[in-house]
Structures are given as structure tokens and as C-alpha cells.
Short mmCIF file of C-alpha atoms in Angstrom, two decimals:
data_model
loop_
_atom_site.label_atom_id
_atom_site.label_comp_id
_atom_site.label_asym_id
_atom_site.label_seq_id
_atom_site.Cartn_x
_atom_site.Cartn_y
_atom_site.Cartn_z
CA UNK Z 28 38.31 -155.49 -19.53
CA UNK Z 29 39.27 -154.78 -15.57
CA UNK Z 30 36.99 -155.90 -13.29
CA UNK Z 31 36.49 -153.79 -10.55
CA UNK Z 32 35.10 -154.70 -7.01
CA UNK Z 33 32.36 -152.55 -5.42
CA UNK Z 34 33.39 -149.78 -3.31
CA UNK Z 35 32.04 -149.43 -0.18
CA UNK Z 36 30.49 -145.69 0.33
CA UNK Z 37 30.78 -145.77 4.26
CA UNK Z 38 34.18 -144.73 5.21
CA UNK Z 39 33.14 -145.92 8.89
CA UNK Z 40 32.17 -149.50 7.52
CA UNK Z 41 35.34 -149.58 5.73
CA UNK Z 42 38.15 -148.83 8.69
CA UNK Z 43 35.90 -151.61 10.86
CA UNK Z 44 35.92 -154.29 8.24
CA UNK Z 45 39.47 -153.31 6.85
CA UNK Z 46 40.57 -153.50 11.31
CA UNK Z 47 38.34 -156.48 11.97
CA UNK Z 48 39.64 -158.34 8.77
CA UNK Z 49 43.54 -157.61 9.44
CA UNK Z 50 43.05 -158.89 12.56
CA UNK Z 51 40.78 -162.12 11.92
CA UNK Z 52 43.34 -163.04 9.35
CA UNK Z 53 46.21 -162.86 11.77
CA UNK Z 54 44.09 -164.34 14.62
CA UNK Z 55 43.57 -167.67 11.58
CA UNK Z 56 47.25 -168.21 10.35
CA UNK Z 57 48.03 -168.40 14.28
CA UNK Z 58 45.22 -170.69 14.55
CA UNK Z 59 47.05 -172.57 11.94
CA UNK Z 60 50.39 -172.44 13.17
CA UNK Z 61 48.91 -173.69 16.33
CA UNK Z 62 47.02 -176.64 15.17
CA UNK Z 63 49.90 -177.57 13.27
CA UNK Z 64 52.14 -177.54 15.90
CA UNK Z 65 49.80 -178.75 18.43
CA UNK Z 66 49.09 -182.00 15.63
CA UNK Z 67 52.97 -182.79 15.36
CA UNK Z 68 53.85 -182.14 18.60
CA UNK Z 69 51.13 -184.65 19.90
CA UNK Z 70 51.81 -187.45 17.45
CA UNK Z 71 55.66 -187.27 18.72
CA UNK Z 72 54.92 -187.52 22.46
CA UNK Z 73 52.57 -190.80 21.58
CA UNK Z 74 55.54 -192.09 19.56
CA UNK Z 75 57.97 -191.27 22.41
CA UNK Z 76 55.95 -192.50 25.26
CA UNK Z 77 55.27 -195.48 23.52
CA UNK Z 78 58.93 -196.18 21.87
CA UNK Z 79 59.96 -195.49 26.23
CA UNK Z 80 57.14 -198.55 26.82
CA UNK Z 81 58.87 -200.98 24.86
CA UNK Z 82 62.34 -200.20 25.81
CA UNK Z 83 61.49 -200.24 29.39
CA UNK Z 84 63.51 -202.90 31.59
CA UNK Z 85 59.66 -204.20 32.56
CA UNK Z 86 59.31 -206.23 29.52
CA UNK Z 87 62.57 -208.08 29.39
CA UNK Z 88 61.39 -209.55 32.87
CA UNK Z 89 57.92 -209.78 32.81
CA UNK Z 90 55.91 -212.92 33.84
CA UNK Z 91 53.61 -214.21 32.15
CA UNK Z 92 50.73 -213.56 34.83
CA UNK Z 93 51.09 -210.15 35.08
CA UNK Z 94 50.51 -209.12 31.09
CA UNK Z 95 47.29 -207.91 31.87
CA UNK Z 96 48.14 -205.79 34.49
CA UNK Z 97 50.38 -204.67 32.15
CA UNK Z 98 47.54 -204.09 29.48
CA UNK Z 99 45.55 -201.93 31.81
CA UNK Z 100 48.58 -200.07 32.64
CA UNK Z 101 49.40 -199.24 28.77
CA UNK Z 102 45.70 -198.17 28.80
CA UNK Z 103 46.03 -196.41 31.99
CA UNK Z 104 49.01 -194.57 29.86
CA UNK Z 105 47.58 -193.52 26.54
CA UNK Z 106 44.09 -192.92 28.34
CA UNK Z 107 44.98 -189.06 28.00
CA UNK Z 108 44.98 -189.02 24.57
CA UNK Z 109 41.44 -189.72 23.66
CA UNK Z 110 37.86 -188.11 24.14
CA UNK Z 111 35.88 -188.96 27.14
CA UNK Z 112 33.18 -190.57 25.02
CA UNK Z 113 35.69 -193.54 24.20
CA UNK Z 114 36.24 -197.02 25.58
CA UNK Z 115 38.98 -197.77 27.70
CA UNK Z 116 40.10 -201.40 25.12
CA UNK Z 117 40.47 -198.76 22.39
CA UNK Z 118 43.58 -197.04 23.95
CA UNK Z 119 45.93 -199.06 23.63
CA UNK Z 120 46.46 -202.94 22.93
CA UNK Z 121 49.59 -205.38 23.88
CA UNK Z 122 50.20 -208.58 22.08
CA UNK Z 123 53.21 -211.14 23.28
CA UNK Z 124 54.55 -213.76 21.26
CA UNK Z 125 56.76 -216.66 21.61
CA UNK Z 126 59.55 -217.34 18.84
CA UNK Z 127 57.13 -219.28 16.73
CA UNK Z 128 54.87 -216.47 16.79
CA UNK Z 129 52.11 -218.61 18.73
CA UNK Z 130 50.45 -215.72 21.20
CA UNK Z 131 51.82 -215.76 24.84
CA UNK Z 132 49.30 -213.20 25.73
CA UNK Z 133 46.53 -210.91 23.80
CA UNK Z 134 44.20 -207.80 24.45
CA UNK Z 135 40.92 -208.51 24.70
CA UNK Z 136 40.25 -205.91 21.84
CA UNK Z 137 42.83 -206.88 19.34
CA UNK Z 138 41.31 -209.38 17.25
CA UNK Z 139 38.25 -207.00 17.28
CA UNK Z 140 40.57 -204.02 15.52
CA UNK Z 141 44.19 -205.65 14.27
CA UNK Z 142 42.96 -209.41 13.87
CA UNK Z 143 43.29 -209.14 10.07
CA UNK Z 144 46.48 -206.85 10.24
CA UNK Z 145 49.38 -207.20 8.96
CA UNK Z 146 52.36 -206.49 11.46
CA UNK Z 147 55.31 -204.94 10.49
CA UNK Z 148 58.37 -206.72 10.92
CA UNK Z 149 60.77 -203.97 10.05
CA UNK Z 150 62.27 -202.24 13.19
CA UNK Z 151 60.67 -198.32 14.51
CA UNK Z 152 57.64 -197.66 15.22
CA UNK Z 153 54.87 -197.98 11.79
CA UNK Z 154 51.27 -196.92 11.02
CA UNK Z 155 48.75 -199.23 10.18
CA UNK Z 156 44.70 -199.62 9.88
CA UNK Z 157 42.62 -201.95 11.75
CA UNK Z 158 39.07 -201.88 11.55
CA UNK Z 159 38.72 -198.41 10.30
CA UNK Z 160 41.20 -197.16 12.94
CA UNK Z 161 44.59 -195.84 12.55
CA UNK Z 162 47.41 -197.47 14.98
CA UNK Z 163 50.55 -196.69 15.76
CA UNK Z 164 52.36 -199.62 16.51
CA UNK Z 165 56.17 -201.06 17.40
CA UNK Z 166 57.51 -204.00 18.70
CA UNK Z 167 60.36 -205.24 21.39
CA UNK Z 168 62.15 -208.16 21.41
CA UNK Z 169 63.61 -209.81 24.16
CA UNK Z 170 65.09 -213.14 23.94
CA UNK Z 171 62.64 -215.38 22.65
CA UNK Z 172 59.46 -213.54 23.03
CA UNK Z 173 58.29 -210.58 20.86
CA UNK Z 174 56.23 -207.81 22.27
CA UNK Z 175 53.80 -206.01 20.32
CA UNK Z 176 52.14 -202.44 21.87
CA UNK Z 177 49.61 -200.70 19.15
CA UNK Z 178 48.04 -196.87 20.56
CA UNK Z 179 44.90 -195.38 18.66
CA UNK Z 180 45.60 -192.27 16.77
CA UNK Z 181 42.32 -192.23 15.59
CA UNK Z 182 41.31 -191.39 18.85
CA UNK Z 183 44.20 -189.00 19.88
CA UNK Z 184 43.11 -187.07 16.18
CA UNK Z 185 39.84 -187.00 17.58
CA UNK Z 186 40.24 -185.10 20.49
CA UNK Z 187 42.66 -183.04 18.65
CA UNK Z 188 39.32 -182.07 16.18
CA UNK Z 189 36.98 -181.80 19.50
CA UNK Z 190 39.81 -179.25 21.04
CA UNK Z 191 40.15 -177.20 17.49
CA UNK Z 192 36.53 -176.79 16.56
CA UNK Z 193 36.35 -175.21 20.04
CA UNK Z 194 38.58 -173.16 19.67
CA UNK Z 195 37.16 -172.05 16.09
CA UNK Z 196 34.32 -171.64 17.22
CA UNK Z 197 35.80 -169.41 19.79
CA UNK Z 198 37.47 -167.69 17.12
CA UNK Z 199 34.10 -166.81 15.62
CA UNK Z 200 33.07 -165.60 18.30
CA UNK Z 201 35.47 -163.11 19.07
CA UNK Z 202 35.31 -162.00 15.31
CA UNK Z 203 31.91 -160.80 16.41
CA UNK Z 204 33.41 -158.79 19.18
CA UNK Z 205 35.89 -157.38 16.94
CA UNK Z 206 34.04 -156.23 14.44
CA UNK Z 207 31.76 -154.77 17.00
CA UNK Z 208 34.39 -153.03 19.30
CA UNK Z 209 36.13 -151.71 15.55
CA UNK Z 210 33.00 -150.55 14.74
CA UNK Z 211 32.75 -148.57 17.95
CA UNK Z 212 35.96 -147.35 17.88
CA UNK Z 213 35.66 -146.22 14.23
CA UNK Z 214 32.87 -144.41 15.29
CA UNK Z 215 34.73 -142.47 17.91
CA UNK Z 216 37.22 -141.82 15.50
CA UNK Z 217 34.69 -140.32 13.08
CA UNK Z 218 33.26 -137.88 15.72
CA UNK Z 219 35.37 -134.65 14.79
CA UNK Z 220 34.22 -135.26 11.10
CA UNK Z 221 30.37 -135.69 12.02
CA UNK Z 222 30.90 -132.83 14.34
CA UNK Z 223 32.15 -130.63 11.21
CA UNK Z 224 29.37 -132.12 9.20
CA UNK Z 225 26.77 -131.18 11.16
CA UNK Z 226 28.42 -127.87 11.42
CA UNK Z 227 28.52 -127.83 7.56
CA UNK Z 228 24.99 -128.74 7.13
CA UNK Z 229 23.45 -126.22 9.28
CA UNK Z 230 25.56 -123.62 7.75
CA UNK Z 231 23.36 -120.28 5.92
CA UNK Z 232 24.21 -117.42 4.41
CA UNK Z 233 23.93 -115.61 7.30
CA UNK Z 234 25.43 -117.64 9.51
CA UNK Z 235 28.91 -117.63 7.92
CA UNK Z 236 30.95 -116.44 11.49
CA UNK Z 237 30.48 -119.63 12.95
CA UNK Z 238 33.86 -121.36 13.55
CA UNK Z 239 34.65 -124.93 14.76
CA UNK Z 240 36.53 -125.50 17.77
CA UNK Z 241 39.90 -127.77 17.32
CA UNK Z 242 40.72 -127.39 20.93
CA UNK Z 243 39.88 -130.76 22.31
CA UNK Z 244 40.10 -132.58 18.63
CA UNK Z 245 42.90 -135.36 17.58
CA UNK Z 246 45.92 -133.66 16.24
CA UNK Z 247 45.31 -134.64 12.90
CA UNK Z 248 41.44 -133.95 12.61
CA UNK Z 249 42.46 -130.19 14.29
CA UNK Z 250 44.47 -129.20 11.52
CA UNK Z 251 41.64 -130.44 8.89
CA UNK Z 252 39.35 -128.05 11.42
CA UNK Z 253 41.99 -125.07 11.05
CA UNK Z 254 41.96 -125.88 7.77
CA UNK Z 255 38.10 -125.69 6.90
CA UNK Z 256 37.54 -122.49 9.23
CA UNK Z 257 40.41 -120.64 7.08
CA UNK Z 258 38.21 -121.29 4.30
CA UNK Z 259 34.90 -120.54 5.99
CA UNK Z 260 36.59 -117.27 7.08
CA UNK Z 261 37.67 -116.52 3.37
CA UNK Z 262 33.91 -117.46 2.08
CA UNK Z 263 32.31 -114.98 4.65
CA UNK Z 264 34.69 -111.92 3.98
CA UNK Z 265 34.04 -112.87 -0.18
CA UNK Z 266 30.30 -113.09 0.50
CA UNK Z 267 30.22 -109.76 2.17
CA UNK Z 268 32.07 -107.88 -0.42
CA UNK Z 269 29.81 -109.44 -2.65
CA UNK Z 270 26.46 -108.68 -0.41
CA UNK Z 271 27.39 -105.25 0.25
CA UNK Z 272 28.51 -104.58 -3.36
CA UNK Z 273 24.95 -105.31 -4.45
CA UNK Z 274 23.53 -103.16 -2.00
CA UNK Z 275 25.71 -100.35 -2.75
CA UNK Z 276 25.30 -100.74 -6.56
CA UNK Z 277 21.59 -100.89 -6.56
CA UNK Z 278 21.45 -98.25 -3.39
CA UNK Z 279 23.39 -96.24 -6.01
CA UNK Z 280 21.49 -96.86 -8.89
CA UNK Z 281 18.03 -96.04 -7.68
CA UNK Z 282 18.61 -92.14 -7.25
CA UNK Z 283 19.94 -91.89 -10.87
CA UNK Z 284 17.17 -94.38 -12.14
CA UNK Z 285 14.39 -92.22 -10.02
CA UNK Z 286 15.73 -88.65 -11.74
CA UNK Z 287 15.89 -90.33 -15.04
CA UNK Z 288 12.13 -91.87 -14.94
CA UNK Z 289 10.46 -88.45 -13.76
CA UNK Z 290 12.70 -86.83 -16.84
CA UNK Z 291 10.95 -89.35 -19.21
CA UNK Z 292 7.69 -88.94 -17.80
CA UNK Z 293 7.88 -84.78 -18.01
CA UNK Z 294 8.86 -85.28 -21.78
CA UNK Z 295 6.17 -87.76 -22.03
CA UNK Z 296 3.48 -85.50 -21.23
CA UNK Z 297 5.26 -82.63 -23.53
CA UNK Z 298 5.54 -84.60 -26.16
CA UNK Z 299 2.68 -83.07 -27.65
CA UNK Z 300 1.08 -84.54 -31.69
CA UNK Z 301 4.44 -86.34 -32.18
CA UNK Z 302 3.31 -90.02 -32.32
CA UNK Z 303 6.77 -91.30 -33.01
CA UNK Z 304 8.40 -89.14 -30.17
CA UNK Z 305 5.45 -90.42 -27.75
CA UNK Z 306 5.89 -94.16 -28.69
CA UNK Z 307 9.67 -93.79 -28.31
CA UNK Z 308 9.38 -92.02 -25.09
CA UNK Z 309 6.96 -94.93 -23.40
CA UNK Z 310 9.31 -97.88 -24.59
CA UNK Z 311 11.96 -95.55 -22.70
CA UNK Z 312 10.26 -95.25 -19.41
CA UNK Z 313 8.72 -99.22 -19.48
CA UNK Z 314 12.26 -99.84 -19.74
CA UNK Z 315 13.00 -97.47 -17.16
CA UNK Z 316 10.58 -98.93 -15.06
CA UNK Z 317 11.58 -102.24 -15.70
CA UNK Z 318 15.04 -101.32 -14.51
CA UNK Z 319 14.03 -99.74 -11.10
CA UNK Z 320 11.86 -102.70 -10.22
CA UNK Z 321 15.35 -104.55 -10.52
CA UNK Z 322 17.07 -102.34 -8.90
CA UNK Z 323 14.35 -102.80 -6.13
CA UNK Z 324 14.19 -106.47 -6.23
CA UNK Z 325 18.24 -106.91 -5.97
CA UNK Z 326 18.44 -104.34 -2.46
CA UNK Z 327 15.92 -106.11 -0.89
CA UNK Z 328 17.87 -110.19 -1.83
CA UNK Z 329 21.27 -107.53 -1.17
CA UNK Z 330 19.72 -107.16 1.95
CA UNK Z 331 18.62 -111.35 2.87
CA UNK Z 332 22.09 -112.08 1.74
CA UNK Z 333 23.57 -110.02 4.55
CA UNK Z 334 21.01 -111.19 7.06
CA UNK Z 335 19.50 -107.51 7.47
CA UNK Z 336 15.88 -108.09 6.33
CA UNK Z 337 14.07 -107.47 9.35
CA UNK Z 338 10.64 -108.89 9.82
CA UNK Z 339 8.86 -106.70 12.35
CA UNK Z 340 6.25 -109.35 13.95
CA UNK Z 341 2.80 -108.00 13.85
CA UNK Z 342 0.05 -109.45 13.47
CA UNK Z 343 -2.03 -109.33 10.63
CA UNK Z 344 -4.63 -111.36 8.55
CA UNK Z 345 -4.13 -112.19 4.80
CA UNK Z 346 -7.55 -113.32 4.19
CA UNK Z 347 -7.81 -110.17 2.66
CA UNK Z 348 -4.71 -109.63 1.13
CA UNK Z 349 -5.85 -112.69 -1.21
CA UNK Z 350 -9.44 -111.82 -1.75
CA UNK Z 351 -7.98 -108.64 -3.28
CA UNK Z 352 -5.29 -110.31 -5.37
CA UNK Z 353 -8.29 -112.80 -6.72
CA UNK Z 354 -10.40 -109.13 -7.76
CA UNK Z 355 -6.85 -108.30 -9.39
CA UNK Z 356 -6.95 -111.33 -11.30
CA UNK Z 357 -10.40 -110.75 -12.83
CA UNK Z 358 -9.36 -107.26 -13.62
CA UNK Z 359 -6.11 -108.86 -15.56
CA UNK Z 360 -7.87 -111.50 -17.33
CA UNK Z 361 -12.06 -111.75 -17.08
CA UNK Z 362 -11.83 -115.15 -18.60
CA UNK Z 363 -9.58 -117.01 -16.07
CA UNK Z 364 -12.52 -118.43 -13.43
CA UNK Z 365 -10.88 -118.20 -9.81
CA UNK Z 366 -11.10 -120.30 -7.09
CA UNK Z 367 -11.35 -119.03 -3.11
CA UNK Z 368 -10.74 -121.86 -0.57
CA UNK Z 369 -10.25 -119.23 2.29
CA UNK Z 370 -10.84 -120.06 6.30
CA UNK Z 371 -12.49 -117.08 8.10
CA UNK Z 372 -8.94 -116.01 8.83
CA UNK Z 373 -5.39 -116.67 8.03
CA UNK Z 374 -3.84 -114.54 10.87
CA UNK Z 375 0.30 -114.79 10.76
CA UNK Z 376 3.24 -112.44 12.09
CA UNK Z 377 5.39 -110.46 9.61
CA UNK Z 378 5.24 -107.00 7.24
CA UNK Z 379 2.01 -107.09 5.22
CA UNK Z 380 3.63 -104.98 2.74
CA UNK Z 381 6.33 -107.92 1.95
CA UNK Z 382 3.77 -110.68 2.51
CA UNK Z 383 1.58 -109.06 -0.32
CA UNK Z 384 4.55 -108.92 -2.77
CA UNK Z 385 4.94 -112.95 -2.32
CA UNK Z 386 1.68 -113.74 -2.72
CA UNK Z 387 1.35 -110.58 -5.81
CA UNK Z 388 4.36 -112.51 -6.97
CA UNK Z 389 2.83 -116.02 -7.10
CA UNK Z 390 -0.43 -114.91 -8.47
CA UNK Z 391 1.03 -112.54 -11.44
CA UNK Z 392 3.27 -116.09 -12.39
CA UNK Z 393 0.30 -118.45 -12.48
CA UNK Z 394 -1.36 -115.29 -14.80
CA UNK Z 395 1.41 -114.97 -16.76
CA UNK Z 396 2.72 -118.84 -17.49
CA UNK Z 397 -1.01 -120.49 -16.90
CA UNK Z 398 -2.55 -121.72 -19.97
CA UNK Z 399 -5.19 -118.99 -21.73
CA UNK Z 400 -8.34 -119.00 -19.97
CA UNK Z 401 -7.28 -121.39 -17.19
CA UNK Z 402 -8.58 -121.49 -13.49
CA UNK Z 403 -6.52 -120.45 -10.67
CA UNK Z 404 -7.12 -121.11 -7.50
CA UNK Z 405 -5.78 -119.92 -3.94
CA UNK Z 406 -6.36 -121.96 -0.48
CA UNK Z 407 -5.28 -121.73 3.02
CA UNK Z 408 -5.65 -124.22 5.39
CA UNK Z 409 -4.21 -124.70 9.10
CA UNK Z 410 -1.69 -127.26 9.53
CA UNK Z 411 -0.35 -127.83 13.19
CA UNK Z 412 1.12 -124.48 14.16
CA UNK Z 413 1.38 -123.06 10.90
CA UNK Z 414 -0.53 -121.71 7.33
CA UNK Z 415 -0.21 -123.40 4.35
CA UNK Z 416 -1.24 -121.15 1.61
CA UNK Z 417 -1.31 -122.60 -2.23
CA UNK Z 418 -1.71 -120.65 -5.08
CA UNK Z 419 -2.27 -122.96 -8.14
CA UNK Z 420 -3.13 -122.63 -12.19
CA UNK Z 421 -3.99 -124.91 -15.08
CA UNK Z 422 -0.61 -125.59 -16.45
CA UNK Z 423 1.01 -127.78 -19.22
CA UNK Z 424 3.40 -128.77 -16.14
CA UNK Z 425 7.07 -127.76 -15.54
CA UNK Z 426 9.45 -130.02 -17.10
CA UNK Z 427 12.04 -131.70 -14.60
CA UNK Z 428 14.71 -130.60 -16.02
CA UNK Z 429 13.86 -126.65 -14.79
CA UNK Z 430 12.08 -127.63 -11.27
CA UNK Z 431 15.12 -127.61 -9.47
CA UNK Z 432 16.25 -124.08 -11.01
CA UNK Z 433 12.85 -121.97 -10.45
CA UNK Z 434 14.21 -120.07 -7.67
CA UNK Z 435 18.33 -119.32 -9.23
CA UNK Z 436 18.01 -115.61 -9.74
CA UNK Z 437 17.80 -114.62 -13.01
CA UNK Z 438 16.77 -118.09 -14.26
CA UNK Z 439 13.58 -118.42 -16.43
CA UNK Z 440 12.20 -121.71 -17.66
CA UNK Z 441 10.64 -119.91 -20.80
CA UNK Z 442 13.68 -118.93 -22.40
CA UNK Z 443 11.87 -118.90 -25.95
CA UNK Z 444 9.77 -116.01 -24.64
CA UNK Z 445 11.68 -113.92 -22.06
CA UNK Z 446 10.86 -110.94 -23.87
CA UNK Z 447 7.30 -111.75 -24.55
CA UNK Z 448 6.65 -112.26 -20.82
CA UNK Z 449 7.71 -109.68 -18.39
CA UNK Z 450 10.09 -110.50 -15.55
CA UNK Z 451 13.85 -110.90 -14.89
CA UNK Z 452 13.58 -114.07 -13.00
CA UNK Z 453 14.50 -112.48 -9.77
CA UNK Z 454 10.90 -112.88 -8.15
CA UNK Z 455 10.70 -116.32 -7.20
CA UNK Z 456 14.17 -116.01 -5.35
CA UNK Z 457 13.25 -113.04 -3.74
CA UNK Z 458 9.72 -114.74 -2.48
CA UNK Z 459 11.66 -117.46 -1.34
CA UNK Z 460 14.08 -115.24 1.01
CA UNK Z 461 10.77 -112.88 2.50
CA UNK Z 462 9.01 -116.38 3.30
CA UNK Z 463 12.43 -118.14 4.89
CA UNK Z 464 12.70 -113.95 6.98
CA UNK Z 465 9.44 -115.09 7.90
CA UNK Z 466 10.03 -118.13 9.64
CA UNK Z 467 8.54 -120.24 6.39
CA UNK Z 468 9.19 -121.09 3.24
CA UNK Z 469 8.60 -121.50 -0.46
CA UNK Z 470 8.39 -124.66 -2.40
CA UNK Z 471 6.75 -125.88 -5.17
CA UNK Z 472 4.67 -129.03 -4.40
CA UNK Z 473 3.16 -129.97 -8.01
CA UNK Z 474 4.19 -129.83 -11.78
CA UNK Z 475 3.03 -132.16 -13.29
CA UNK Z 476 0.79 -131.69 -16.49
CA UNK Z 477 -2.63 -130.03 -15.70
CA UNK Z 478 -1.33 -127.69 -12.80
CA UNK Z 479 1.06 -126.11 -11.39
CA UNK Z 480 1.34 -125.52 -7.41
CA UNK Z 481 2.87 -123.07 -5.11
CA UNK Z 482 2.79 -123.45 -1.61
CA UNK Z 483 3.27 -120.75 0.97
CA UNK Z 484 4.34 -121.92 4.82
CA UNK Z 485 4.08 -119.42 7.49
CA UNK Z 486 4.01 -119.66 10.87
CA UNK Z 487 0.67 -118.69 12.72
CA UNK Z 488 0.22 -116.07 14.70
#
């Protein structure tokens, strides 16, 4: 099976780790090249300088009281090559032997670090350990006497290590400015598309004419902009059609549905001792009835849709608009006890006549889908600078699985029963678009088993 890595969601995070990354990586194999090169290059200057040492014309001539100047000279030499920290013996050492090998003259420091050597006899220049050190050593011989010169590289790879950790450490921190200054500059580059996001999320149904300006956008990000307000001009002129077909088609149908339900209801009342003809003749003109509140329902969404719902803002108090609905619902059902949790006065802005069909709309639901005999209860209380009115019922709860869909039009959670309950599942979404015209909104706030809740924001007046 393929093992995939995790994907990171943030396309931002992405172009700075992807820039910072390509970068660090090339920023490390030159860091590698250099160290390299700086390690090789280093180790053949020692070996030059010192192979130039023991060819030099001093040596040949050199008397025997002046081999220590020489020593501090050779020390003098390869001083460069290690860390401060170090002792000056530890540079470099000089050993001078006659032809039976017997020492002439001998650092101070070498029988400390090559006393147990073994020199090489072999001509060049060799590497050997003394002491835990390594030494590059070579020899010159002139006449009778054989010189010996022996340079730390321990101490030259030393400072070699001080001088790269430094600069890796460096390197770390300028991966920190990278990945900072790609993180900015990712984010500059993801302006246009947070611009067009936020465009995208504020976007309504009546607010379909905005556009987004491409003047001062990259080239590329202006023709994703032409691109989206093409289609945003294509979804407006569609939702129109569609918004002003409903309007028509229910404007339209209300005249015939009006002549057809006072027709019905003069036949009605002539119906005269014909049972059948008088039962036949009621189903007719529920149905009819049933139809024109429809018809009714879809002008007015017809009309949110295309942003032509006016609200005219007076003031008004629904304190009694909901101690009248709670009367209505002992007149529907004497059983159901009712609950008032009312403030002196719930005064808002809006049309009363609208208002009252929300709230007539929330009430009949928690009559019609409460459980038999159930309380129901209705509260206002102020919140800030607006109402928050509930209406609530005993409930065996809303499964989750239809919460999110209680305000689609035409959707009904009881599908078993959408006969046996009346409704078209057009009232919630048309509560929901009065109380938005309103300045508020519409949500349900509880489900669960043992109630159901409804809660009505509105700003006050």
C-alpha cells in the first residue's frame, strides 16, 4: 500500500516552506562545497609552506646556536593556523639530527607530543599521531645532519570547526529570516485572493452586482478576477430570471386561484342536501386554499430574492402580538399549558403585519410537531441593542441529520406525515427572509430531546 505524506491545507504555508526550503538547501550544499574546499585548500598551503621551510637555503647553513630562533620562527609561521585558545609549543616543532641520529637540537615540546613516534624515513611530507594529535611532518637533509619540522593539524582542523560552526550557526539564523521574509512575501502574494474571498464571503442574494476590481491586481490574479466576475455576472442575470419568474408565476396565479376559490365557495353554499357534493366541494376549496397560501408565501420569498421586501420602520410593540398568539394556542389545543416570559414591552422597528406571520409561523410549528399535550412557552428578553424572542415546545428533538435543512424551501423533516400535517415547508424559509428584512434573524438554538427552540433576533427600537 502507498504511503502518502500529509498535505498541508494552507496554500500560504506551503509557497513559504516550499521558497524557504529551496533556498536553505542551496544555501547547505554551498556550505558544503565551501567547507570542502576551504578543508583542502588549507591542508595544502600547511603542506606547501612547510615543504618551502625545509627546502629553504636557511637550513643547509644554519648554526647550531641559532636553532631556536629558528623554532620560534617556525612557530611564528604556522601560528595562523590555530585557535587563539592554543599554546604557542603546539604549532610547530623542529628536531635536528646528526648522521647517527643522536639530536643536534630539539623543541621543547617534542618529547611531550612525538617522543614515542615513529618518524618516517620515506621522502614527502607524512601524517602521523603524537599524543592524541595529528602532525604533519617532513624532513631535509643536508650533508650530515637531518632536519625534522612537524605542524599541528589538529589545531589547524580546529579552527577550521570554530570558523564552520559559525558560520552554521549563521546559516540558521538566516533560515529564520527566510522563512520569515517568504512568509511575508507569500502573504503579499495572496492579497488579490483574500481580497476576492472576502468579496465572496460577504456576497447575498441581493447583492449579486458587486464586481471586483482587476485594475491594480498582478497580471495573472486579474485574469482569475475577470474570470470570477464573468461568472458572478452570469449568476446575477440567472438569478433574476429565476426571481422574477417566481414573481410573475405566482403574481399570475393568484387572480385565477382568487376567481376559482369564490366559484367553490358559491357552489358550496348551493350545494344544498347533497352530502357527497358538499364533502367534495370542501376538499376542493381546502385545496384551493392551500394553493393560494402558496401562491402567497412564494411572492413574498419572489420578492426577498430580488431584494424588494421593504420593511417600513415603525415602531411597534409585540408584547401583544404574543399574548394573542398564546390565547390562539389555547383556542387550538386547551390541553397544551403555555408559558408567558414577557418584559413590559418588546418595542422593535418593522411591519407588524409580517412580524405576526413569523411569530404565527413559529407558534402554529411548535402546535403542530410538539408532542400531544406538551407546554409551549414564548420569552423575550433584552440583549444589548436587540430582542431575543424564543418560542419553544416539548419535543422528541430534531434529529441532526434534518437541523441543517429546516429552512430549504419545501423541505419537511416529517416526511412520513406530510399529508397528515398541513404545510408545504415554505414557512420556515420565508420567516427566515422577513427576520434577515428586518435587520435579524432566525435560528434554531435547541433540539435536543425534550424541546425544541426557536429564537427570534430583532433589533430594538
Amino acid at each position: 500500500m502507498k504511503a502518502h505524506w500529509p498535505r498541508l491545507r494552507s496554500f500560504r504555508l506551503r509557497i513559504a516552506l516550499g521558497s524557504t526550503l529551496t533556498a536553505l538547501a542551496a544555501i547547505v550544499l554551498l556550505y558544503a562545497m565551501a567547507s570542502y574546499t576551504i578543508i583542502h585548500r588549507r591542508a595544502d598551503i600547511i603542506d606547501r609552506m612547510l615543504s618551502a621551510h625545509l627546502a629553504g637555503p636557511g637550513f643547509q647553513t644554519m648554526p647550531l646556536a641559532l636553532w631556536p630562533a629558528t623554532d620560534a620562527q617556525l612557530n611564528a609561521s604556522f601560528s595562523g593556523f590555530a585557535p587563539p585558545a592554543s599554546g604557542p609549543e603546539a604549532y610547530a616543532l623542529l628536531l635536528v639530527e646528526d648522521a647517527g641520529h643522536a639530536p643536534l637540537y630539539r623543541s621543547p615540546a617534542w618529547q611531550r607530543w612525538l617522543g614515542g613516534a615513529s618518524l618516517p624515513r620515506a621522502p614527502g611530507l607524512h601524517t602521523i599521531d603524537g599524543a592524541g594529535q595529528s602532525w604533519r611532518i617532513g624532513r631535509a637533509v643536508h650533508g650530515s645532519v637531518t632536519i625534522w619540522v612537524a605542524v599541528n593539524r589538529s589545531l589547524s582542523d580546529a579552527q577550521v570547526r570554530a570558523s564552520l560552526t559559525r558560520f552554521a550557526a549563521a546559516i540558521g539564523v538566516l533560515a529564520v529570516a527566510m522563512g520569515a521574509l517568504a512568509w511575508y512575501l507569500a502573504g503579499r502574494a495572496m492579497r488579490p485572493v483574500q481580497h476576492l474571498t472576502g468579496v465572496m464571503v460577504g456576497l447575498t442574494a441581493s447583492e449579486l452586482d458587486q464586481r471586483v476590481s482587476a485594475a491594480e491586481e498582478d497580471l495573472e490574479f486579474a485574469q482569475m478576477i475577470s474570470v470570477y466576475n464573468a461568472m458572478l455576472e452570469r449568476l446575477q442575470r440567472s438569478f433574476l430570471q429565476a426571481a422574477r419568474f417566481s414573481g410573475d408565476a405566482a403574481h399570475e396565479l393568484r387572480t385565477p386561484l382568487t376567481i376559482l376559490q369564490g366559484e367553490l365557495e358559491r357552489s358550496f353554499a348551493r350545494a344544498g342536501a347533497d352530502p357527497v357534493l358538499e364533502e367534495g366541494l370542501a376538499n376542493m376549496l381546502d385545496e384551493v386554499r392551500r394553493l393560494d397560501s402558496i401562491v402567497r408565501k412564494l411572492l413574498l420569498l419572489a420578492r426577498a430574492d430580488a431584494g424588494q421586501l421593504a420593511v417600513p420602520p415603525c415602531p411597534l410593540d409585540l408584547r401583544p402580538v404574543l399574548e394573542e398568539l398564546a390565547e390562539d394556542i389555547g383556542l387550538l389545543d386547551e390541553n397544551r399549558p403555555v408559558q408567558l416570559d414577557l418584559p413590559a414591552q418588546v418595542a422593535v422597528r418593522g411591519d407588524a403585519e409580517l412580524l405576526r406571520q413569523v411569530l404565527q409561523n413559529l407558534v402554529s410549528n411548535a402546535v403542530k410537531y410538539g408532542l400531544p399535550g406538551g407546554w409551549i412557552a414564548l420569552s423575550a428578553r433584552r440583549k444589548e441593542d436587540g430582542w431575543q424572542i424564543d418560542v419553544a415546545n416539548a419535543s422528541d428533538g430534531i434529529p441532526a441529520e434534518h437541523r441543517h435543512r429546516l429552512f430549504d424551501r419545501f423541505y419537511r423533516a416529517d416526511h412520513a406525515h406530510q399529508r397528515r400535517v398541513d404545510g408545504v415547508g415554505l414557512g420556515l424559509s420565508l420567516a427566515r427572509d422577513i427576520a434577515i428584512a428586518h435587520g435579524g434573524d432566525l435560528a434554531l438554538v435547541g433540539a435536543e430531546p425534550g424541546q425544541v427552540r426557536f429564537r427570534l433576533s430583532l433589533p430594538a427600537a
